[in-house]
PDB file of C-alpha atoms in Angstrom:
ATOM      1  CA  UNK A  28      -0.651  22.144 -25.484  1.00  0.00           C
ATOM      2  CA  UNK A  29       0.596  18.832 -24.068  1.00  0.00           C
ATOM      3  CA  UNK A  30       4.343  18.186 -24.004  1.00  0.00           C
ATOM      4  CA  UNK A  31       5.931  14.936 -22.842  1.00  0.00           C
ATOM      5  CA  UNK A  32       8.258  14.956 -19.809  1.00  0.00           C
ATOM      6  CA  UNK A  33      11.988  15.206 -20.461  1.00  0.00           C
ATOM      7  CA  UNK A  34      13.072  14.171 -16.942  1.00  0.00           C
ATOM      8  CA  UNK A  35      12.804  10.931 -14.996  1.00  0.00           C
ATOM      9  CA  UNK A  36      13.691   9.137 -11.771  1.00  0.00           C
ATOM     10  CA  UNK A  37      14.994   5.561 -11.703  1.00  0.00           C
ATOM     11  CA  UNK A  38      14.656   3.780  -8.349  1.00  0.00           C
ATOM     12  CA  UNK A  39      17.767   1.615  -8.147  1.00  0.00           C
ATOM     13  CA  UNK A  40      18.353   1.061  -4.434  1.00  0.00           C
ATOM     14  CA  UNK A  41      16.929  -2.417  -3.885  1.00  0.00           C
ATOM     15  CA  UNK A  42      19.077  -5.287  -2.606  1.00  0.00           C
ATOM     16  CA  UNK A  43      17.737  -7.869  -5.063  1.00  0.00           C
ATOM     17  CA  UNK A  44      17.973 -10.729  -2.563  1.00  0.00           C
ATOM     18  CA  UNK A  45      16.006 -13.075  -4.842  1.00  0.00           C
ATOM     19  CA  UNK A  46      18.582 -12.550  -7.600  1.00  0.00           C
ATOM     20  CA  UNK A  47      21.535 -13.812  -5.582  1.00  0.00           C
ATOM     21  CA  UNK A  48      24.302 -14.707  -6.321  1.00  0.00           C
ATOM     22  CA  UNK A  49      24.114 -12.135  -9.160  1.00  0.00           C
ATOM     23  CA  UNK A  50      23.538  -9.351  -6.617  1.00  0.00           C
ATOM     24  CA  UNK A  51      26.271 -10.358  -4.167  1.00  0.00           C
ATOM     25  CA  UNK A  52      28.649  -7.826  -5.679  1.00  0.00           C
ATOM     26  CA  UNK A  53      26.335  -5.436  -7.536  1.00  0.00           C
ATOM     27  CA  UNK A  54      22.945  -3.768  -7.112  1.00  0.00           C
ATOM     28  CA  UNK A  55      19.978  -5.304  -8.906  1.00  0.00           C
ATOM     29  CA  UNK A  56      19.873  -2.800 -11.813  1.00  0.00           C
ATOM     30  CA  UNK A  57      23.515  -3.650 -12.577  1.00  0.00           C
ATOM     31  CA  UNK A  58      22.721  -7.305 -13.352  1.00  0.00           C
ATOM     32  CA  UNK A  59      23.286  -7.972 -17.048  1.00  0.00           C
ATOM     33  CA  UNK A  60      20.635  -9.425 -19.330  1.00  0.00           C
ATOM     34  CA  UNK A  61      22.364 -12.562 -20.750  1.00  0.00           C
ATOM     35  CA  UNK A  62      23.422 -12.095 -24.348  1.00  0.00           C
ATOM     36  CA  UNK A  63      23.338  -8.294 -24.286  1.00  0.00           C
ATOM     37  CA  UNK A  64      26.459  -7.336 -22.327  1.00  0.00           C
ATOM     38  CA  UNK A  65      24.411  -4.485 -20.844  1.00  0.00           C
ATOM     39  CA  UNK A  66      22.937  -4.172 -17.335  1.00  0.00           C
ATOM     40  CA  UNK A  67      19.231  -3.637 -16.798  1.00  0.00           C
ATOM     41  CA  UNK A  68      19.712   0.072 -16.095  1.00  0.00           C
ATOM     42  CA  UNK A  69      21.606   0.482 -19.366  1.00  0.00           C
ATOM     43  CA  UNK A  70      18.557  -0.781 -21.277  1.00  0.00           C
ATOM     44  CA  UNK A  71      16.334   1.546 -19.243  1.00  0.00           C
ATOM     45  CA  UNK A  72      18.412   4.650 -19.915  1.00  0.00           C
ATOM     46  CA  UNK A  73      18.535   3.911 -23.654  1.00  0.00           C
ATOM     47  CA  UNK A  74      14.756   3.512 -23.693  1.00  0.00           C
ATOM     48  CA  UNK A  75      14.187   6.723 -21.741  1.00  0.00           C
ATOM     49  CA  UNK A  76      16.476   8.641 -24.103  1.00  0.00           C
ATOM     50  CA  UNK A  77      14.628   7.259 -27.135  1.00  0.00           C
ATOM     51  CA  UNK A  78      11.406   8.605 -25.615  1.00  0.00           C
ATOM     52  CA  UNK A  79      12.728  12.162 -25.328  1.00  0.00           C
ATOM     53  CA  UNK A  80      14.129  12.112 -21.787  1.00  0.00           C
ATOM     54  CA  UNK A  81      17.254  14.248 -21.379  1.00  0.00           C
ATOM     55  CA  UNK A  82      17.805  14.181 -17.581  1.00  0.00           C
ATOM     56  CA  UNK A  83      17.600  11.239 -15.176  1.00  0.00           C
ATOM     57  CA  UNK A  84      18.053  11.068 -11.409  1.00  0.00           C
ATOM     58  CA  UNK A  85      19.092   7.582 -10.267  1.00  0.00           C
ATOM     59  CA  UNK A  86      18.279   6.808  -6.640  1.00  0.00           C
ATOM     60  CA  UNK A  87      20.987   4.462  -5.315  1.00  0.00           C
ATOM     61  CA  UNK A  88      21.201   2.356  -2.164  1.00  0.00           C
ATOM     62  CA  UNK A  89      22.642  -1.166  -1.987  1.00  0.00           C
ATOM     63  CA  UNK A  90      26.244  -1.149  -3.347  1.00  0.00           C
ATOM     64  CA  UNK A  91      25.686   2.362  -4.688  1.00  0.00           C
ATOM     65  CA  UNK A  92      29.356   2.816  -5.542  1.00  0.00           C
ATOM     66  CA  UNK A  93      29.223  -0.033  -8.109  1.00  0.00           C
ATOM     67  CA  UNK A  94      26.332   1.605  -9.932  1.00  0.00           C
ATOM     68  CA  UNK A  95      27.882   5.068  -9.726  1.00  0.00           C
ATOM     69  CA  UNK A  96      31.192   3.806 -11.137  1.00  0.00           C
ATOM     70  CA  UNK A  97      29.433   2.195 -14.101  1.00  0.00           C
ATOM     71  CA  UNK A  98      27.377   5.320 -14.798  1.00  0.00           C
ATOM     72  CA  UNK A  99      30.489   7.504 -14.703  1.00  0.00           C
ATOM     73  CA  UNK A 100      32.307   5.313 -17.221  1.00  0.00           C
ATOM     74  CA  UNK A 101      29.427   4.507 -19.574  1.00  0.00           C
ATOM     75  CA  UNK A 102      28.711   6.376 -22.809  1.00  0.00           C
ATOM     76  CA  UNK A 103      25.172   7.455 -21.919  1.00  0.00           C
ATOM     77  CA  UNK A 104      22.626   9.115 -24.236  1.00  0.00           C
ATOM     78  CA  UNK A 105      21.392  11.513 -21.539  1.00  0.00           C
ATOM     79  CA  UNK A 106      22.507  13.339 -18.396  1.00  0.00           C
ATOM     80  CA  UNK A 107      22.452  11.249 -15.221  1.00  0.00           C
ATOM     81  CA  UNK A 108      22.631  12.440 -11.610  1.00  0.00           C
ATOM     82  CA  UNK A 109      22.854   9.984  -8.712  1.00  0.00           C
ATOM     83  CA  UNK A 110      21.535  10.429  -5.178  1.00  0.00           C
ATOM     84  CA  UNK A 111      22.111   8.119  -2.214  1.00  0.00           C
ATOM     85  CA  UNK A 112      19.825   7.906   0.817  1.00  0.00           C
ATOM     86  CA  UNK A 113      21.793   8.382   4.038  1.00  0.00           C
ATOM     87  CA  UNK A 114      19.111   6.345   5.802  1.00  0.00           C
ATOM     88  CA  UNK A 115      16.298   4.129   4.453  1.00  0.00           C
ATOM     89  CA  UNK A 116      13.339   6.321   3.481  1.00  0.00           C
ATOM     90  CA  UNK A 117      11.002   3.690   2.071  1.00  0.00           C
ATOM     91  CA  UNK A 118       9.799   3.646  -1.527  1.00  0.00           C
ATOM     92  CA  UNK A 119       7.727   6.812  -1.208  1.00  0.00           C
ATOM     93  CA  UNK A 120      10.339   8.723   0.750  1.00  0.00           C
ATOM     94  CA  UNK A 121      13.074   7.630  -1.636  1.00  0.00           C
ATOM     95  CA  UNK A 122      11.020   8.726  -4.630  1.00  0.00           C
ATOM     96  CA  UNK A 123      10.394  12.130  -3.048  1.00  0.00           C
ATOM     97  CA  UNK A 124      14.063  12.604  -2.179  1.00  0.00           C
ATOM     98  CA  UNK A 125      15.134  11.761  -5.728  1.00  0.00           C
ATOM     99  CA  UNK A 126      12.462  14.025  -7.236  1.00  0.00           C
ATOM    100  CA  UNK A 127      13.859  17.043  -5.379  1.00  0.00           C
ATOM    101  CA  UNK A 128      16.991  16.681  -7.524  1.00  0.00           C
ATOM    102  CA  UNK A 129      15.157  16.881 -10.866  1.00  0.00           C
ATOM    103  CA  UNK A 130      16.302  19.844 -12.993  1.00  0.00           C
ATOM    104  CA  UNK A 131      12.748  21.164 -13.490  1.00  0.00           C
ATOM    105  CA  UNK A 132      10.730  20.503 -10.293  1.00  0.00           C
ATOM    106  CA  UNK A 133       7.764  22.446 -11.667  1.00  0.00           C
ATOM    107  CA  UNK A 134       7.406  20.135 -14.691  1.00  0.00           C
ATOM    108  CA  UNK A 135       5.967  16.584 -15.056  1.00  0.00           C
ATOM    109  CA  UNK A 136       8.299  13.600 -14.777  1.00  0.00           C
ATOM    110  CA  UNK A 137       8.544   9.894 -15.386  1.00  0.00           C
ATOM    111  CA  UNK A 138       9.656   7.273 -12.874  1.00  0.00           C
ATOM    112  CA  UNK A 139      10.521   3.606 -13.186  1.00  0.00           C
ATOM    113  CA  UNK A 140      11.621   0.832 -10.880  1.00  0.00           C
ATOM    114  CA  UNK A 141      15.196  -0.251 -11.493  1.00  0.00           C
ATOM    115  CA  UNK A 142      14.316  -3.889 -12.225  1.00  0.00           C
ATOM    116  CA  UNK A 143      11.905  -3.307 -15.119  1.00  0.00           C
ATOM    117  CA  UNK A 144      12.869  -4.124 -18.703  1.00  0.00           C
ATOM    118  CA  UNK A 145      10.244  -2.865 -21.106  1.00  0.00           C
ATOM    119  CA  UNK A 146       9.589  -1.093 -24.391  1.00  0.00           C
ATOM    120  CA  UNK A 147       6.473   0.948 -25.148  1.00  0.00           C
ATOM    121  CA  UNK A 148       5.642   4.558 -26.021  1.00  0.00           C
ATOM    122  CA  UNK A 149       6.121   6.795 -22.995  1.00  0.00           C
ATOM    123  CA  UNK A 150       4.879   9.676 -25.131  1.00  0.00           C
ATOM    124  CA  UNK A 151       1.532   7.910 -25.554  1.00  0.00           C
ATOM    125  CA  UNK A 152       1.387   7.295 -21.814  1.00  0.00           C
ATOM    126  CA  UNK A 153       2.131  10.971 -21.120  1.00  0.00           C
ATOM    127  CA  UNK A 154      -0.662  12.006 -23.508  1.00  0.00           C
ATOM    128  CA  UNK A 155      -3.044   9.586 -21.726  1.00  0.00           C
ATOM    129  CA  UNK A 156      -2.008  11.150 -18.400  1.00  0.00           C
ATOM    130  CA  UNK A 157      -2.625  14.691 -19.674  1.00  0.00           C
ATOM    131  CA  UNK A 158      -5.988  13.854 -21.252  1.00  0.00           C
ATOM    132  CA  UNK A 159      -7.270  12.592 -17.899  1.00  0.00           C
ATOM    133  CA  UNK A 160      -5.806  15.528 -15.966  1.00  0.00           C
ATOM    134  CA  UNK A 161      -4.334  12.949 -13.571  1.00  0.00           C
ATOM    135  CA  UNK A 162      -1.887  13.692 -10.790  1.00  0.00           C
ATOM    136  CA  UNK A 163      -0.262  10.299 -11.315  1.00  0.00           C
ATOM    137  CA  UNK A 164      -0.565   7.581 -13.960  1.00  0.00           C
ATOM    138  CA  UNK A 165       0.570   3.965 -13.589  1.00  0.00           C
ATOM    139  CA  UNK A 166       1.489   1.707 -16.474  1.00  0.00           C
ATOM    140  CA  UNK A 167      -0.511  -1.525 -16.186  1.00  0.00           C
ATOM    141  CA  UNK A 168       0.729  -4.905 -17.383  1.00  0.00           C
ATOM    142  CA  UNK A 169      -0.941  -8.282 -17.732  1.00  0.00           C
ATOM    143  CA  UNK A 170       1.910 -10.759 -17.165  1.00  0.00           C
ATOM    144  CA  UNK A 171       1.704 -14.432 -17.956  1.00  0.00           C
ATOM    145  CA  UNK A 172       1.023 -16.763 -15.050  1.00  0.00           C
ATOM    146  CA  UNK A 173       4.149 -18.917 -14.561  1.00  0.00           C
ATOM    147  CA  UNK A 174       2.099 -22.118 -14.276  1.00  0.00           C
ATOM    148  CA  UNK A 175      -0.180 -23.950 -16.655  1.00  0.00           C
ATOM    149  CA  UNK A 176      -3.907 -23.408 -16.121  1.00  0.00           C
ATOM    150  CA  UNK A 177      -6.682 -25.995 -16.162  1.00  0.00           C
ATOM    151  CA  UNK A 178     -10.189 -25.272 -17.439  1.00  0.00           C
ATOM    152  CA  UNK A 179     -13.196 -27.261 -16.284  1.00  0.00           C
ATOM    153  CA  UNK A 180     -16.901 -27.294 -17.087  1.00  0.00           C
ATOM    154  CA  UNK A 181     -19.657 -26.727 -14.523  1.00  0.00           C
ATOM    155  CA  UNK A 182     -19.825 -30.458 -13.750  1.00  0.00           C
ATOM    156  CA  UNK A 183     -16.096 -30.700 -13.041  1.00  0.00           C
ATOM    157  CA  UNK A 184     -14.803 -32.306 -16.222  1.00  0.00           C
ATOM    158  CA  UNK A 185     -11.413 -31.004 -17.354  1.00  0.00           C
ATOM    159  CA  UNK A 186     -11.918 -29.375 -20.747  1.00  0.00           C
ATOM    160  CA  UNK A 187      -8.526 -27.857 -21.552  1.00  0.00           C
ATOM    161  CA  UNK A 188      -4.953 -27.189 -20.464  1.00  0.00           C
ATOM    162  CA  UNK A 189      -3.461 -23.736 -21.124  1.00  0.00           C
ATOM    163  CA  UNK A 190       0.285 -23.207 -20.842  1.00  0.00           C
ATOM    164  CA  UNK A 191       1.265 -19.970 -19.049  1.00  0.00           C
ATOM    165  CA  UNK A 192      -1.928 -17.994 -19.753  1.00  0.00           C
ATOM    166  CA  UNK A 193      -2.133 -14.202 -19.306  1.00  0.00           C
ATOM    167  CA  UNK A 194      -3.189 -13.137 -15.834  1.00  0.00           C
ATOM    168  CA  UNK A 195      -6.870 -12.147 -15.546  1.00  0.00           C
ATOM    169  CA  UNK A 196      -5.701  -9.140 -13.491  1.00  0.00           C
ATOM    170  CA  UNK A 197      -3.775  -6.031 -14.450  1.00  0.00           C
ATOM    171  CA  UNK A 198      -0.755  -5.235 -12.264  1.00  0.00           C
ATOM    172  CA  UNK A 199       1.311  -2.148 -11.532  1.00  0.00           C
ATOM    173  CA  UNK A 200       4.061  -2.314 -14.190  1.00  0.00           C
ATOM    174  CA  UNK A 201       6.497  -0.108 -12.244  1.00  0.00           C
ATOM    175  CA  UNK A 202       6.516   2.776 -14.765  1.00  0.00           C
ATOM    176  CA  UNK A 203       4.840   6.095 -13.996  1.00  0.00           C
ATOM    177  CA  UNK A 204       4.008   9.600 -15.189  1.00  0.00           C
ATOM    178  CA  UNK A 205       3.716  12.191 -12.414  1.00  0.00           C
ATOM    179  CA  UNK A 206       2.567  15.789 -12.482  1.00  0.00           C
ATOM    180  CA  UNK A 207       4.765  18.339 -10.717  1.00  0.00           C
ATOM    181  CA  UNK A 208       2.247  18.515  -7.846  1.00  0.00           C
ATOM    182  CA  UNK A 209       2.694  14.812  -7.084  1.00  0.00           C
ATOM    183  CA  UNK A 210       6.057  15.310  -5.368  1.00  0.00           C
ATOM    184  CA  UNK A 211       4.522  17.207  -2.446  1.00  0.00           C
ATOM    185  CA  UNK A 212       1.967  14.428  -1.923  1.00  0.00           C
ATOM    186  CA  UNK A 213       4.654  11.807  -1.321  1.00  0.00           C
ATOM    187  CA  UNK A 214       5.531  10.822   2.254  1.00  0.00           C
ATOM    188  CA  UNK A 215       8.916  11.862   3.632  1.00  0.00           C
ATOM    189  CA  UNK A 216       9.222   8.353   5.009  1.00  0.00           C
ATOM    190  CA  UNK A 217       7.278   5.257   4.021  1.00  0.00           C
ATOM    191  CA  UNK A 218       5.527   3.653   1.066  1.00  0.00           C
ATOM    192  CA  UNK A 219       3.498   5.815  -1.337  1.00  0.00           C
ATOM    193  CA  UNK A 220       1.644   2.746  -2.609  1.00  0.00           C
ATOM    194  CA  UNK A 221       0.005   2.434   0.813  1.00  0.00           C
ATOM    195  CA  UNK A 222      -0.656   6.150   1.318  1.00  0.00           C
ATOM    196  CA  UNK A 223      -0.485   8.489  -1.677  1.00  0.00           C
ATOM    197  CA  UNK A 224      -1.804   6.137  -4.362  1.00  0.00           C
ATOM    198  CA  UNK A 225      -4.920   4.987  -2.414  1.00  0.00           C
ATOM    199  CA  UNK A 226      -5.723   8.604  -1.579  1.00  0.00           C
ATOM    200  CA  UNK A 227      -5.460   9.693  -5.211  1.00  0.00           C
ATOM    201  CA  UNK A 228      -7.551   6.693  -6.285  1.00  0.00           C
ATOM    202  CA  UNK A 229     -10.350   7.705  -3.901  1.00  0.00           C
ATOM    203  CA  UNK A 230     -10.200  11.228  -5.324  1.00  0.00           C
ATOM    204  CA  UNK A 231     -10.196   9.860  -8.915  1.00  0.00           C
ATOM    205  CA  UNK A 232      -6.898  11.600  -9.653  1.00  0.00           C
ATOM    206  CA  UNK A 233      -4.959   8.373 -10.322  1.00  0.00           C
ATOM    207  CA  UNK A 234      -5.009   6.909 -13.845  1.00  0.00           C
ATOM    208  CA  UNK A 235      -3.992   3.515 -15.209  1.00  0.00           C
ATOM    209  CA  UNK A 236      -2.453   3.151 -18.672  1.00  0.00           C
ATOM    210  CA  UNK A 237      -2.711  -0.427 -20.038  1.00  0.00           C
ATOM    211  CA  UNK A 238       0.408  -1.385 -21.956  1.00  0.00           C
ATOM    212  CA  UNK A 239      -0.318  -1.625 -25.695  1.00  0.00           C
ATOM    213  CA  UNK A 240      -0.945  -5.061 -27.179  1.00  0.00           C
ATOM    214  CA  UNK A 241       2.367  -6.742 -27.923  1.00  0.00           C
ATOM    215  CA  UNK A 242       4.480  -4.344 -25.832  1.00  0.00           C
ATOM    216  CA  UNK A 243       7.432  -6.060 -24.174  1.00  0.00           C
ATOM    217  CA  UNK A 244       7.478  -5.998 -20.368  1.00  0.00           C
ATOM    218  CA  UNK A 245       9.275  -8.033 -17.738  1.00  0.00           C
ATOM    219  CA  UNK A 246      10.217  -7.486 -14.112  1.00  0.00           C
ATOM    220  CA  UNK A 247      13.644  -9.001 -13.392  1.00  0.00           C
ATOM    221  CA  UNK A 248      13.154 -10.472  -9.916  1.00  0.00           C
ATOM    222  CA  UNK A 249      14.767 -13.906 -10.075  1.00  0.00           C
ATOM    223  CA  UNK A 250      17.384 -15.883 -11.999  1.00  0.00           C
ATOM    224  CA  UNK A 251      14.522 -17.473 -13.927  1.00  0.00           C
ATOM    225  CA  UNK A 252      13.443 -14.015 -15.112  1.00  0.00           C
ATOM    226  CA  UNK A 253      16.947 -13.429 -16.479  1.00  0.00           C
ATOM    227  CA  UNK A 254      16.810 -16.718 -18.371  1.00  0.00           C
ATOM    228  CA  UNK A 255      13.352 -15.960 -19.766  1.00  0.00           C
ATOM    229  CA  UNK A 256      14.392 -12.442 -20.784  1.00  0.00           C
ATOM    230  CA  UNK A 257      17.384 -13.845 -22.679  1.00  0.00           C
ATOM    231  CA  UNK A 258      15.136 -16.372 -24.476  1.00  0.00           C
ATOM    232  CA  UNK A 259      12.629 -13.678 -25.414  1.00  0.00           C
ATOM    233  CA  UNK A 260      15.397 -11.428 -26.712  1.00  0.00           C
ATOM    234  CA  UNK A 261      16.843 -14.255 -28.820  1.00  0.00           C
ATOM    235  CA  UNK A 262      13.379 -14.969 -30.249  1.00  0.00           C
ATOM    236  CA  UNK A 263      12.923 -11.293 -31.161  1.00  0.00           C
ATOM    237  CA  UNK A 264      16.299 -11.192 -32.936  1.00  0.00           C
ATOM    238  CA  UNK A 265      15.568 -14.344 -34.939  1.00  0.00           C
TER     239      UNK A 265
END
């Protein structure tokens, strides 16, 4: 019988150079969504807890002490452990290092990038993962293109203008379900998206879970993303 994971890793070590000056004195996941009074990681931990997660390992790097201090003082809905890389391990190596600190290494686990703000059913994603007997499952998003699009006919006449249309391509949404066996497949040093994921894809052991229609998803990469997230939140509340 399928059971959803109760443990997760949050990758929170990035420098967030494109979010400066917000990240001059704090790591990227500690940047607050305007109007909420809560940093990105606070929203993530609340979401994970609402989806049945009880234990989270947060992988820290840039200005780790700022994130650790906030975690120690916050009233969190789950247990959080922090780990800090003594030397840069790359995304895959960092993920593997964090995973070794999970309370149940022989059980499946979730992972998310520390700059993702989203809401959808992780339980449904875990069921999708189990049904396909996958080693790893990626959430897939279809973000809106930040520019207006122009449609033309075969002769070259402009037929329509479309403001910020959805991308024709699905992208890696930065949220994952991993089987216990996945940890050993990660590199000790380097990027799993260039090694482990392509290998699993060739072996048809990598699954992709499209986010449900209407699910909220945004990667917070720039100051513009913060502004857009605040607008979207205000629209939801109204």
